[in-house]
mmCIF file of C-alpha atoms and ligand atoms in Angstrom:
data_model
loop_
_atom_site.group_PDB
_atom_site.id
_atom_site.type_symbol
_atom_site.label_atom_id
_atom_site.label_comp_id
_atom_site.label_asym_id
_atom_site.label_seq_id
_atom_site.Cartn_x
_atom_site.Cartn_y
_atom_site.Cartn_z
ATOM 1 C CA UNK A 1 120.129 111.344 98.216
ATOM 2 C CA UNK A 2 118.321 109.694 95.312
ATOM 3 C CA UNK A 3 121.597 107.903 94.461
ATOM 4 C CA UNK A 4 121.837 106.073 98.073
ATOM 5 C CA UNK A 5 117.963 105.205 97.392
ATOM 6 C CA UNK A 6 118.648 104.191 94.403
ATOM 7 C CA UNK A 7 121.552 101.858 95.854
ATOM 8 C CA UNK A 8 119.214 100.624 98.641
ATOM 9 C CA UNK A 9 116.499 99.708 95.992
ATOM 10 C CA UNK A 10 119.056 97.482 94.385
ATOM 11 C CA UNK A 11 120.620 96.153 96.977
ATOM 12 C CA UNK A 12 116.926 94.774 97.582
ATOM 13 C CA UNK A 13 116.234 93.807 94.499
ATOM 14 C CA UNK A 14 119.242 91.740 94.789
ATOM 15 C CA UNK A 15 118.336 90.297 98.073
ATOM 16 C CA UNK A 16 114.990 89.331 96.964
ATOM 17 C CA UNK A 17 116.739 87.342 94.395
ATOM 18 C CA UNK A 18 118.727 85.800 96.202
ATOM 19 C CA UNK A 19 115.886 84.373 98.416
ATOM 20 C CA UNK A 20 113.813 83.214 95.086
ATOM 21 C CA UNK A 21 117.004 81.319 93.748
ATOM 22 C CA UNK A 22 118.116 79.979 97.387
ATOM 23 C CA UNK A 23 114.591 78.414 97.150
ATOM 24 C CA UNK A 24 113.383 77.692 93.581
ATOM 25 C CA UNK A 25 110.898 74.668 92.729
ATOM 26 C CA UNK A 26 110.936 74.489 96.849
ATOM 27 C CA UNK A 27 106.944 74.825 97.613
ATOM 28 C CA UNK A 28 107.376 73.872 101.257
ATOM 29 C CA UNK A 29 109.513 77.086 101.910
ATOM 30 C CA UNK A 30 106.235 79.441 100.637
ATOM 31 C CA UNK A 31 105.617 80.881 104.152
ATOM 32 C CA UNK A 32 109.110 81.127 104.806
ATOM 33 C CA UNK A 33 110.101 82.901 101.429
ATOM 34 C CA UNK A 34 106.976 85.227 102.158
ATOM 35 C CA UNK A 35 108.173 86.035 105.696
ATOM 36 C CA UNK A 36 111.443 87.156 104.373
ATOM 37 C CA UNK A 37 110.632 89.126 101.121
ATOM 38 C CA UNK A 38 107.760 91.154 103.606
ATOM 39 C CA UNK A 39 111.172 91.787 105.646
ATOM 40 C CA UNK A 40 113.322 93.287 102.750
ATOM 41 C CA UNK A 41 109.973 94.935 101.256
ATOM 42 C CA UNK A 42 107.967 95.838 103.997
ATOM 43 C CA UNK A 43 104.632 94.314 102.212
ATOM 44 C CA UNK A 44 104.114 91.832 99.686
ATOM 45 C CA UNK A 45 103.260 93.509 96.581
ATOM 46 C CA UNK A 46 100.969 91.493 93.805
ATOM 47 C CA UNK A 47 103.859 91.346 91.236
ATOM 48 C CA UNK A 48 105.932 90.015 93.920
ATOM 49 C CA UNK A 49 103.357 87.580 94.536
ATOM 50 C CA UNK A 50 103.527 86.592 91.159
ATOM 51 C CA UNK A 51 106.847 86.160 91.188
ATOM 52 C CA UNK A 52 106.989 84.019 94.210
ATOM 53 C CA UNK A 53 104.908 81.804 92.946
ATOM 54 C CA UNK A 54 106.266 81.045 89.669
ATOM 55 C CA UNK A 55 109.478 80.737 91.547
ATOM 56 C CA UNK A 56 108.748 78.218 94.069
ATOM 57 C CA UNK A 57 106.307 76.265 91.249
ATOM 58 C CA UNK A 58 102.985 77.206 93.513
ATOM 59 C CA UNK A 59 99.742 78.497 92.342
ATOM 60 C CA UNK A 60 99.435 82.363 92.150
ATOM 61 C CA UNK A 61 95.926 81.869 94.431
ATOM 62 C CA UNK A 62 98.223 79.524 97.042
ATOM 63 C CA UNK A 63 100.313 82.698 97.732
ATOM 64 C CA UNK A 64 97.359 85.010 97.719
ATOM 65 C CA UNK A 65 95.573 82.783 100.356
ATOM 66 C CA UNK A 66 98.539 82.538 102.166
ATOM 67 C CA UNK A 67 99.216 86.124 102.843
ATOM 68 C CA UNK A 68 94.936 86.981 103.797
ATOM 69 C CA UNK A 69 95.187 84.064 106.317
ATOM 70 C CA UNK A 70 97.921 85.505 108.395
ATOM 71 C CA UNK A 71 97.067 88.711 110.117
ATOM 72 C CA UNK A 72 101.390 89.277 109.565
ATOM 73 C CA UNK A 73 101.406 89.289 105.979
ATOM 74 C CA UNK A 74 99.997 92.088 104.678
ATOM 75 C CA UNK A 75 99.817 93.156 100.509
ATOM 76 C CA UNK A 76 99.435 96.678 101.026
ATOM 77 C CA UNK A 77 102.210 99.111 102.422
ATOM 78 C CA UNK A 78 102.484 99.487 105.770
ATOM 79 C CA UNK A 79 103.405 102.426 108.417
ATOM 80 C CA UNK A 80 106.281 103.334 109.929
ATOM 81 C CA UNK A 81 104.269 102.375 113.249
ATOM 82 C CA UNK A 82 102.086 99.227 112.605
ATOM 83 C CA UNK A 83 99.488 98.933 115.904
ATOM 84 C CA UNK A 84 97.829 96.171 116.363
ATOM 85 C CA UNK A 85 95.033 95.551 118.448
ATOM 86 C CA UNK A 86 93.809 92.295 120.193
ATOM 87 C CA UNK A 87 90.194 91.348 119.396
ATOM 88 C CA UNK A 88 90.601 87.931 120.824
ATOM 89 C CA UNK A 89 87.797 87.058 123.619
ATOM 90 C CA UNK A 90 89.739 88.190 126.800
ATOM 91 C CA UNK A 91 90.785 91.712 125.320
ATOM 92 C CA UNK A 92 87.099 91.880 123.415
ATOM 93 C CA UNK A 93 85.402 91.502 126.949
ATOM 94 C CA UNK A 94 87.362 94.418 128.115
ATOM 95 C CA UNK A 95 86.834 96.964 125.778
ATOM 96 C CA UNK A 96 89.232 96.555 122.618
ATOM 97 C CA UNK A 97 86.662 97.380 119.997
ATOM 98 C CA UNK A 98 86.265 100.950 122.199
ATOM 99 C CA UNK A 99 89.724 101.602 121.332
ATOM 100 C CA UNK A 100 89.889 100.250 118.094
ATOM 101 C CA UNK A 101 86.704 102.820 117.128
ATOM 102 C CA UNK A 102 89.050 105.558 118.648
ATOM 103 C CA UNK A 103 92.345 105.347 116.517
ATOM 104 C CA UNK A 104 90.290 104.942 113.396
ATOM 105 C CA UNK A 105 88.596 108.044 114.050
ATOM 106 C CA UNK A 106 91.659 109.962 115.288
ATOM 107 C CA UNK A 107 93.681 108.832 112.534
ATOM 108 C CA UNK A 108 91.384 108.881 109.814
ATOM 109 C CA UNK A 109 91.854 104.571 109.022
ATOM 110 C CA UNK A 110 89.907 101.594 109.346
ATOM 111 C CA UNK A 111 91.703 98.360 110.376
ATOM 112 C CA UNK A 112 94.156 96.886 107.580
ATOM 113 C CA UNK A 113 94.249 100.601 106.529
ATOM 114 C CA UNK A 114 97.831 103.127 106.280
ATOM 115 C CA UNK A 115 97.695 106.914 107.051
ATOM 116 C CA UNK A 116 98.087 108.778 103.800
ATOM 117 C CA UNK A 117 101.466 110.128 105.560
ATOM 118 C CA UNK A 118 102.645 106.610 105.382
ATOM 119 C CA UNK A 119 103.223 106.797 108.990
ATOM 120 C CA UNK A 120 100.775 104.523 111.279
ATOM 121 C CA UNK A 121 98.731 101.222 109.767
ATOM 122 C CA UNK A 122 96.453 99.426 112.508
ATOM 123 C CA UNK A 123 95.204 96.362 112.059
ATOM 124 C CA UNK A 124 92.811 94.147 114.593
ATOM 125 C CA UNK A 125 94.076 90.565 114.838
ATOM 126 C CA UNK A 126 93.368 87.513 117.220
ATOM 127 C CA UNK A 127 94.642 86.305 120.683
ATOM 128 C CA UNK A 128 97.946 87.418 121.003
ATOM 129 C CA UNK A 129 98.858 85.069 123.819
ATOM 130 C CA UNK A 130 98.934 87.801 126.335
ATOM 131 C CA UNK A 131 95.722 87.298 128.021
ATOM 132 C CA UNK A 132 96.325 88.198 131.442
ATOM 133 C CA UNK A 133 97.070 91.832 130.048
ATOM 134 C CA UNK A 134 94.280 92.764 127.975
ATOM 135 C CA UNK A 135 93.164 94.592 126.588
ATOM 136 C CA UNK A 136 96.840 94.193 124.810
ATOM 137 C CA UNK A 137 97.773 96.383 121.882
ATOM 138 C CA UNK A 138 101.464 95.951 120.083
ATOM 139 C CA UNK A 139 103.143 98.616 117.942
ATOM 140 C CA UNK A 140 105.676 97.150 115.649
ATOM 141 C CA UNK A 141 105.779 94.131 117.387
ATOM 142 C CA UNK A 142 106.226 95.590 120.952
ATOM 143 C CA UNK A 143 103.283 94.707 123.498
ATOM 144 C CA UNK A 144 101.257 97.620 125.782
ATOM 145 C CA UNK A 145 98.680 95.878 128.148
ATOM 146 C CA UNK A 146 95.997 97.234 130.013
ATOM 147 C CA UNK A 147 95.631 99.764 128.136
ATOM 148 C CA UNK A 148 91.833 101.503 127.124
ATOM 149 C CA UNK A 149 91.433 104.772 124.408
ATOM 150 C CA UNK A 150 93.228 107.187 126.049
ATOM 151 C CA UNK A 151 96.259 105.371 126.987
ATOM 152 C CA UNK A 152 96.498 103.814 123.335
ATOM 153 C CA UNK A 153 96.767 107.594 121.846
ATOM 154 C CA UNK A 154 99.240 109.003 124.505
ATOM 155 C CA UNK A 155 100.953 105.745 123.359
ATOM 156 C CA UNK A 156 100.533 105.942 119.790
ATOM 157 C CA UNK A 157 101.234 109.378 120.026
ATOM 158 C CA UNK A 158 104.751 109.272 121.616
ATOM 159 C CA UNK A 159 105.865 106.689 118.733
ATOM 160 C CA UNK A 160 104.736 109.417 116.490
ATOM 161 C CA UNK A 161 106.935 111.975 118.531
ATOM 162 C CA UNK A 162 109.881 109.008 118.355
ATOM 163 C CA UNK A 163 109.833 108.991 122.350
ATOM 164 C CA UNK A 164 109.325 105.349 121.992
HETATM 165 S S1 FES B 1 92.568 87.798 123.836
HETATM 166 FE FE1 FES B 1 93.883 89.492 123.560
HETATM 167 S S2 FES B 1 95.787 88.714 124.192
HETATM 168 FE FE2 FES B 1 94.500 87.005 124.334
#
């Protein structure tokens, strides 16, 4: 087992170099190069960061902004199930932050935060586009409108259970 880990780790390592080389001394890929290292790494560690920057000749605090300006980048592992939940006006109005208070106290995390299991992150981001279904959660990506506390845990909960 630790040999096939140790053969995915590399095979990583290798992609991730690839990407730096493919875009060396290129500045204008930055949010591109940091949308497809998060990909291979799952987060964007800070000696990654580093490394990114000297690669693609930007300043170490351009990459750092970068990443705490997009709610998608994130420098800290993530779960296995990232939930994210609207906090945009529409979803606000009806009731987000009541939901958002009851997965951090279920789970034990405050938004931006992992479970120690390494299994669910949440974070609370802005409008995503869905409006007319709010209050709209997503869990790795995939969107659950009209949902309210109790329907975000059964939900949550069944991705936990892999039944989603
Ligand atoms: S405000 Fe939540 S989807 Fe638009």
């Amino acid at each position: 087992m630790a040999i096939v880990k140790e053969k995915v780790q590399q095979e990583t390592i290798e992609q991730i170099e690839k990407v730096l080389t493919k875009h060396k001394g290129d500045s204008e890929a930055l949010i591109e190069v940091l949308h497809q290292i998060q990909q291979l790494v799952g987060y964007l560690p800070h000696d990654l960061q580093k490394k990114i920057a000297d690669q693609l000749e930007v300043a170490p605090g351009e990459v750092a902004s970068v990443i705490s300006f997009y709610a998608h980048f994130s420098d800290q592992p993530r779960g296995k199930f990232q939930v994210a939940l609207c906090k945009g006006t529409a979803c606000y109005v009806k009731g987000s932050v009541d939901i958002i208070n009851k997965i951090e106290q279920k789970y034990d995390i405050k938004a931006g935060e992992t479970t120690e299991d390494g299994l669910l992150s949440l974070d609370v981001v802005r409008c995503l586009g869905a409006c007319g279904l709010s209050p709209v959660m997503t869990v790795n990506g995939k969107a659950h409108g009209m949902i309210n506390p109790e329907k975000a845990i059964n939900i949550i909960e069944k991705y936990l259970r892999n039944e989603m």
